[in-house]
CSV table of C-alpha atoms in Angstrom, one decimal:
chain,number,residue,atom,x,y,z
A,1,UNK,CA,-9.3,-6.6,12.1
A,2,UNK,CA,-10.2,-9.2,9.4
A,3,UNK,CA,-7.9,-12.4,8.7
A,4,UNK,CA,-8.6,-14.5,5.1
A,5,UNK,CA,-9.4,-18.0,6.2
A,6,UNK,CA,-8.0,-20.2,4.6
A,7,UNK,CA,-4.5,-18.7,3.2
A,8,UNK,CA,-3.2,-20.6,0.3
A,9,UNK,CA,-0.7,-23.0,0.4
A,10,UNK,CA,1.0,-21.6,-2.4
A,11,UNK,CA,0.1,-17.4,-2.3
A,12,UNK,CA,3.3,-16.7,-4.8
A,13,UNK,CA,0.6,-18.3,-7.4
A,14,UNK,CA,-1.5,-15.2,-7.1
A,15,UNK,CA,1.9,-12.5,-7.6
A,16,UNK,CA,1.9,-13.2,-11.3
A,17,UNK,CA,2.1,-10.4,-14.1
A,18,UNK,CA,-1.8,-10.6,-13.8
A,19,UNK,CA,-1.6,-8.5,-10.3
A,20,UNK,CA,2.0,-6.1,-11.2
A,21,UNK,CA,0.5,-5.2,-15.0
A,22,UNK,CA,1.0,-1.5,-15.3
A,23,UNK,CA,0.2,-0.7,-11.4
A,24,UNK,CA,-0.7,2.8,-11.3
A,25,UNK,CA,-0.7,3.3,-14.5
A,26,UNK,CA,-1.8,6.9,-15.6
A,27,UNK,CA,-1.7,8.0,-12.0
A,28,UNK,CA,1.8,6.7,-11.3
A,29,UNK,CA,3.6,10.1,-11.4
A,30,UNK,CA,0.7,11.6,-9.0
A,31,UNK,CA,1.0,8.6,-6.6
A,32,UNK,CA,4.9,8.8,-6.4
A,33,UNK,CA,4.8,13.0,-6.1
A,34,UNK,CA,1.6,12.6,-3.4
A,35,UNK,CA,3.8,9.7,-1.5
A,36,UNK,CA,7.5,12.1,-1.9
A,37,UNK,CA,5.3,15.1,-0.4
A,38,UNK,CA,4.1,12.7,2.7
A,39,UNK,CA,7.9,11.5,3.4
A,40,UNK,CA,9.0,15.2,3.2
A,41,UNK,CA,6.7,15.8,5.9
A,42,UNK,CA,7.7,13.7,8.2
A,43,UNK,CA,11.5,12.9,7.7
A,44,UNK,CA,14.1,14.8,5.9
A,45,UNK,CA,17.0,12.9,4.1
A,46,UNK,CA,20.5,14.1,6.1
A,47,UNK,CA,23.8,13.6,4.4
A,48,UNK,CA,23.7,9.3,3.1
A,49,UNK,CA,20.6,9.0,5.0
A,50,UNK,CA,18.4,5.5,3.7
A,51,UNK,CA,15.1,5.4,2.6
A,52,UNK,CA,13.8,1.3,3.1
A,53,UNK,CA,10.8,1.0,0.4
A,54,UNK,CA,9.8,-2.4,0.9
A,55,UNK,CA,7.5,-4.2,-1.2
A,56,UNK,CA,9.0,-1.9,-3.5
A,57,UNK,CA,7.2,-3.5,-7.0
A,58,UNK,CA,9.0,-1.8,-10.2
A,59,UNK,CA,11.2,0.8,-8.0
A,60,UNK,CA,9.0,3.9,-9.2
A,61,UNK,CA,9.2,5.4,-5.7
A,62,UNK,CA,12.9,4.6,-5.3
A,63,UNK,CA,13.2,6.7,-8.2
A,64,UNK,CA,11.0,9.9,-6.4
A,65,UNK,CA,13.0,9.4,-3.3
A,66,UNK,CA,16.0,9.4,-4.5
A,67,UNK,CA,15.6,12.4,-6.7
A,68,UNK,CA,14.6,14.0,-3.1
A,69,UNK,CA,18.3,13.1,-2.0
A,70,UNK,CA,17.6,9.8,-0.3
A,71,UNK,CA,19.8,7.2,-0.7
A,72,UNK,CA,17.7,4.3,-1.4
A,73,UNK,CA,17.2,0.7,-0.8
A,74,UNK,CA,14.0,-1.8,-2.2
A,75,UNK,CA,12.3,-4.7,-0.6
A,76,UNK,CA,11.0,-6.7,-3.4
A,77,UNK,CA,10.0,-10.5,-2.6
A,78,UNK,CA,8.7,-11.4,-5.8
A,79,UNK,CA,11.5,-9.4,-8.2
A,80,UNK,CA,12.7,-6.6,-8.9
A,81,UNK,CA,10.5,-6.3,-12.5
A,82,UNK,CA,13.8,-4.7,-14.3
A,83,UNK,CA,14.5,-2.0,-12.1
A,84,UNK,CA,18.3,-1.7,-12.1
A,85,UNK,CA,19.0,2.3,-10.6
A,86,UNK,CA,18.5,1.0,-7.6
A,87,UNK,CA,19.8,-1.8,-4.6
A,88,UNK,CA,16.7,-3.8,-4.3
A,89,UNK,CA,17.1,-6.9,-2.4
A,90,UNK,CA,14.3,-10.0,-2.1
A,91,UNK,CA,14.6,-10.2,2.1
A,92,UNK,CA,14.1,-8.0,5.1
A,93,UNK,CA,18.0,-9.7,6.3
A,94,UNK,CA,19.8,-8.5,3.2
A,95,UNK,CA,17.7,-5.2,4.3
A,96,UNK,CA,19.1,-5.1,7.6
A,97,UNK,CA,22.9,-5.6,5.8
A,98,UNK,CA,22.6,-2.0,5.0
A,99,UNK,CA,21.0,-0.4,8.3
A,100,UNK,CA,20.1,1.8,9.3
A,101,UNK,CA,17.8,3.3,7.5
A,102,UNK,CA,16.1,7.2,8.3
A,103,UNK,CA,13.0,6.4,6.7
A,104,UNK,CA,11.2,2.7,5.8
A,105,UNK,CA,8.2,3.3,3.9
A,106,UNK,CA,5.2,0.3,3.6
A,107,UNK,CA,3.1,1.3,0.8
A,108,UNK,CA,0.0,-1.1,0.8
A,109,UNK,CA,2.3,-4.2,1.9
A,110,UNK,CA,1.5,-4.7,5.6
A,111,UNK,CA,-1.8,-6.4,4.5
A,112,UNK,CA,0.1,-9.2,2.6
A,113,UNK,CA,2.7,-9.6,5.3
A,114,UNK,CA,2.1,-13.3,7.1
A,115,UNK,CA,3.6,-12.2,10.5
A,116,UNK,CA,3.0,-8.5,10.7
A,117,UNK,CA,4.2,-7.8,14.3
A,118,UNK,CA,7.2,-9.7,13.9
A,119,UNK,CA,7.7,-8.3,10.4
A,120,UNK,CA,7.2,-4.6,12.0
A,121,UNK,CA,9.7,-5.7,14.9
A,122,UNK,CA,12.4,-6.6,12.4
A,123,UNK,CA,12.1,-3.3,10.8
A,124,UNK,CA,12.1,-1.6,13.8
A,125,UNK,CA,15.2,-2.9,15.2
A,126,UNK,CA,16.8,-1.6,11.3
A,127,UNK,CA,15.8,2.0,12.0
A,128,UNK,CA,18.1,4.9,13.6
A,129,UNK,CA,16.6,6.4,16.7
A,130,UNK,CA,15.0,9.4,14.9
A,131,UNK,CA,13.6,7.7,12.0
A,132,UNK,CA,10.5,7.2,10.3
A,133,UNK,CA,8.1,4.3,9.5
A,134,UNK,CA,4.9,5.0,6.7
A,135,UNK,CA,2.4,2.7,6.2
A,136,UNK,CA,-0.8,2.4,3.8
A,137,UNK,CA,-3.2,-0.3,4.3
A,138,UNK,CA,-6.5,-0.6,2.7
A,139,UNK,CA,-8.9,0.8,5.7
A,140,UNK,CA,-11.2,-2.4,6.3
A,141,UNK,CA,-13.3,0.2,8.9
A,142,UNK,CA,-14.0,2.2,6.3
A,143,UNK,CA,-16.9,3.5,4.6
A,144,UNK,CA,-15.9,1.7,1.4
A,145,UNK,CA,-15.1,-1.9,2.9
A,146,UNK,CA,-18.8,-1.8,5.1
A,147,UNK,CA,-20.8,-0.2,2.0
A,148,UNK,CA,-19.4,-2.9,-0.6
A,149,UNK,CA,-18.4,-6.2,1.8
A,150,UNK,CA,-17.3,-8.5,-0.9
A,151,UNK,CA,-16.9,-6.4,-3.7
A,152,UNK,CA,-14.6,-3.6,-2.3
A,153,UNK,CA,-12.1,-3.2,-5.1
A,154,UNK,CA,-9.2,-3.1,-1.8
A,155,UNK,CA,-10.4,-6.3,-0.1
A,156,UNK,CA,-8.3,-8.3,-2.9
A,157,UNK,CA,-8.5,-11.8,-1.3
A,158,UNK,CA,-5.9,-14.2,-0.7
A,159,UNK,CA,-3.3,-11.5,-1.5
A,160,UNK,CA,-4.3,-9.6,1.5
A,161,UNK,CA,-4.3,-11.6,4.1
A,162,UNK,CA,-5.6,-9.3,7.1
A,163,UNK,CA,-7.3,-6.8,7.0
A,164,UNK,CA,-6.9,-3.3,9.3
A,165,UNK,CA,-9.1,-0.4,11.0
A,166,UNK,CA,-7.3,2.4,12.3
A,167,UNK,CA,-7.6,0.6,15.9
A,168,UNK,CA,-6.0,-2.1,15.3
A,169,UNK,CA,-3.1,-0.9,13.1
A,170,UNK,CA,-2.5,1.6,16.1
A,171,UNK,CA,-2.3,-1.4,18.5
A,172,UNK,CA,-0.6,-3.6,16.3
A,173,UNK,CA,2.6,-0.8,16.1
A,174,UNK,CA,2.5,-0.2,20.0
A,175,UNK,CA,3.1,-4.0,20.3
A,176,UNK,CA,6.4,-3.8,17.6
A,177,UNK,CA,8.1,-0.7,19.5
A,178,UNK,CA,6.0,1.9,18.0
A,179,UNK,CA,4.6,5.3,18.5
A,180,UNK,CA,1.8,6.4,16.1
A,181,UNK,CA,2.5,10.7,15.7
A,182,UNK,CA,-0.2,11.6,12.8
A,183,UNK,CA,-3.1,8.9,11.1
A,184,UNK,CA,-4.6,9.9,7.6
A,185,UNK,CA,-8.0,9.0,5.9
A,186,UNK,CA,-7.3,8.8,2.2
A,187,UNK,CA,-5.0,8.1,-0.8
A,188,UNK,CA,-7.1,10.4,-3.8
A,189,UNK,CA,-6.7,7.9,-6.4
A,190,UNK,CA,-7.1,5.0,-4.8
A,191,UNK,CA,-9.9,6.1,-2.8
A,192,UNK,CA,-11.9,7.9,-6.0
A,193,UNK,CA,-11.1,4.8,-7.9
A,194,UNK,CA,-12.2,2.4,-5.0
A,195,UNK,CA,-15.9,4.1,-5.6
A,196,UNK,CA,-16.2,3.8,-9.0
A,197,UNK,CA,-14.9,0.0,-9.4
A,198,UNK,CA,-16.2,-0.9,-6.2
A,199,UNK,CA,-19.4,0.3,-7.6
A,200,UNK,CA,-19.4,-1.7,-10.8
A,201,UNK,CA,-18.4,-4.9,-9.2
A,202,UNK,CA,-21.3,-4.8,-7.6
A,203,UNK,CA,-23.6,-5.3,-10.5
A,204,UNK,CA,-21.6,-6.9,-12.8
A,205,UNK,CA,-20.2,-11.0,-12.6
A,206,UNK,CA,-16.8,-10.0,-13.6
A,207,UNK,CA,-14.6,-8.4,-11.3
A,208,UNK,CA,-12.2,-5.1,-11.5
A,209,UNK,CA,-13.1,-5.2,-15.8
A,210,UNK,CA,-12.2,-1.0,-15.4
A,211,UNK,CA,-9.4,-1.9,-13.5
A,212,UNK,CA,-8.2,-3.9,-15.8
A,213,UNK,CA,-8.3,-2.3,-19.0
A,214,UNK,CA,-7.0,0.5,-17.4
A,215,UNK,CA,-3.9,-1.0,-16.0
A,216,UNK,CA,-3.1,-3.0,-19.6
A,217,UNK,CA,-4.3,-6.4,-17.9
A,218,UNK,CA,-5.5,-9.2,-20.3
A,219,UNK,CA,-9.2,-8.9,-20.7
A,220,UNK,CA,-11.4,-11.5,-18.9
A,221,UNK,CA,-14.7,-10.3,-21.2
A,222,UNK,CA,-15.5,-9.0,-24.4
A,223,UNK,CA,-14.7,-5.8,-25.9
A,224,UNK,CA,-18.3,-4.1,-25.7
A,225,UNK,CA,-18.5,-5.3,-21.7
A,226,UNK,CA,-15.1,-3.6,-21.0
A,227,UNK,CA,-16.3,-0.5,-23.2
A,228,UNK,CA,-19.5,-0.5,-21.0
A,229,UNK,CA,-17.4,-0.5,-18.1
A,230,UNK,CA,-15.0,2.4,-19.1
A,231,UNK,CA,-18.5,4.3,-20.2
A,232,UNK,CA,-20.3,3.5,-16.8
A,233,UNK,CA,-17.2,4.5,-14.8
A,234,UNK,CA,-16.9,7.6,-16.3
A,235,UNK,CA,-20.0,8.7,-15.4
A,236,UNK,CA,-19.6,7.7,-12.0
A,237,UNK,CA,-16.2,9.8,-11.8
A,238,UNK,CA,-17.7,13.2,-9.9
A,239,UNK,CA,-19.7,11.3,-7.8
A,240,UNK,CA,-16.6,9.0,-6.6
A,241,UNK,CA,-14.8,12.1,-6.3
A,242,UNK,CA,-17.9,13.9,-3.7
A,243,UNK,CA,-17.9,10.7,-1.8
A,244,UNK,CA,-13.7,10.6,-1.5
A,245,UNK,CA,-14.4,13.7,0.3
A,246,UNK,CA,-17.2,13.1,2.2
A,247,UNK,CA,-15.5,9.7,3.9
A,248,UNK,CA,-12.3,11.6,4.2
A,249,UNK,CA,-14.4,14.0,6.8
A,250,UNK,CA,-15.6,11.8,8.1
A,251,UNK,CA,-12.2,10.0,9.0
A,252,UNK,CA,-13.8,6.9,7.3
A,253,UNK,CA,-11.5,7.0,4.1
A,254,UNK,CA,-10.6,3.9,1.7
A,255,UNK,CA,-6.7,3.9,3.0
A,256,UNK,CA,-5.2,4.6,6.0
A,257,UNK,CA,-1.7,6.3,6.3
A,258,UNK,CA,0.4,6.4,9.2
A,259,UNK,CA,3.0,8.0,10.5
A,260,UNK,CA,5.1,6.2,13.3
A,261,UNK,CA,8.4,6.8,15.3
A,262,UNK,CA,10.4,4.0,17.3
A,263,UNK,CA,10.2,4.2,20.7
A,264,UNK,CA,12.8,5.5,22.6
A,265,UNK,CA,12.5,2.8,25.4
A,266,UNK,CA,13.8,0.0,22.6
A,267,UNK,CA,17.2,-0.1,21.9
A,268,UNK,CA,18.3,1.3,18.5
A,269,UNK,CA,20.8,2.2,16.2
């Protein structure tokens, strides 16, 4: 596992509309029907059962999941960016007002949390006994994060502040009360995308320019650098898309996503 040395003393300075901007943008709907498909497979919303989404951003999966007949609570530290169809609260305590939940979902949050095992213990203790925890970090063991070091598009430093291999994500759940029941290797479009922009930062002096003008961000360069950027990606898209495979095989992805259950041993709602 990786740690960013030294954390800021002020990391809300880096959670400004430069880093929400348009988040998924064109993909959004793919990443919220991809994400409903993965909760469906492992939990299955019962009469009032809760769905926890935290670090829930703009409440776009609160939207999925409760069209899939969750009930629905968000986790949003850093607002609720005008989201008002659903409860979305700024702490894990006005979380655990409305416990217990049947599902808590962790969709590329763990990796900013300061105290993860205590953070995974709190939500532990605000699950029912047959519930379900997701989680998606950024897989710093994969092919992606060795190939590119300090250009990986999902290294993202300070934001992230550690930084997990399948290993160590399975050790750090056994330690909060966990039980890891199925691990997999990739998210497509943040995977295929990690390729190409990981890719151009490499030989360029700006940073994430595709990602950027994809996602509506300001521009940081001119107009025919950004175009040569879109133009360069492009080509790069089939390739990106062979290697997403590839490191999926090989159980080296981009992401990691996994599924965990509370162990029975703990005592739970």
């Amino acid at each position: 596992m990786g740690v960013t040395s030294p954390v800021p003393a002020r990391v809300s300075a880096y959670y400004r509309e430069r880093y929400y901007g348009n988040r998924h943008s064109f993909t959004a709907q793919f990443c919220n029907w991809r994400r409903r498909r993965l909760v469906a497979r492992h939990a299955s919303p019962a009469e009032g059962a809760r769905l926890l989404d935290v670090g829930c951003g703009d409440g776009g999966f609160l939207d999925t999941a409760s069209h899939a007949g969750w009930s629905t609570v968000g986790v949003e530290p850093h607002g609720a960016h005008g989201n008002r169809n659903h409860r979305i609260v700024s702490t894990l305590r006005e979380a655990g007002a409305l416990a217990p939940y049947g599902c808590v979902t962790m969709w590329h949050v763990l990796e900013h949390v300061p105290q993860p095992l205590e953070y995974l213990r709190q939500l532990r203790a605000m699950m029912s006994r047959n519930g379900t925890l997701l989680v998606a970090v950024p897989d710093f063991g994969g092919l992606q994060a060795r190939v590119f070091g300090r250009h990986w598009l999902h290294l993202d430093v300070p934001r992230h502040l550690f930084h997990f291999t399948a290993p160590s994500v399975t050790r750090l759940l056994d330690a909060a009360g966990f039980e890891v029941v199925r691990t997999a290797h990739q998210e497509l479009e943040y995977d295929w995308f990690g390729w190409i922009q990981s890719s151009l930062n490499f030989f360029s002096g700006t940073p994430n320019v595709l990602f950027d003008a994809l996602t509506g961000k300001p521009r940081r360069v001119g107009r025919m650098a950004a175009g040569a950027s879109c133009a360069a990606g492009a080509l790069m898209a089939a390739a990106a898309l062979g290697l997403t495979a590839a490191s999926t095989l090989m159980r080296r992805g981009g992401t990691l996503i996994v599924a965990a259950r509370p162990r029975s041993k703990f005592p739970l709602y």
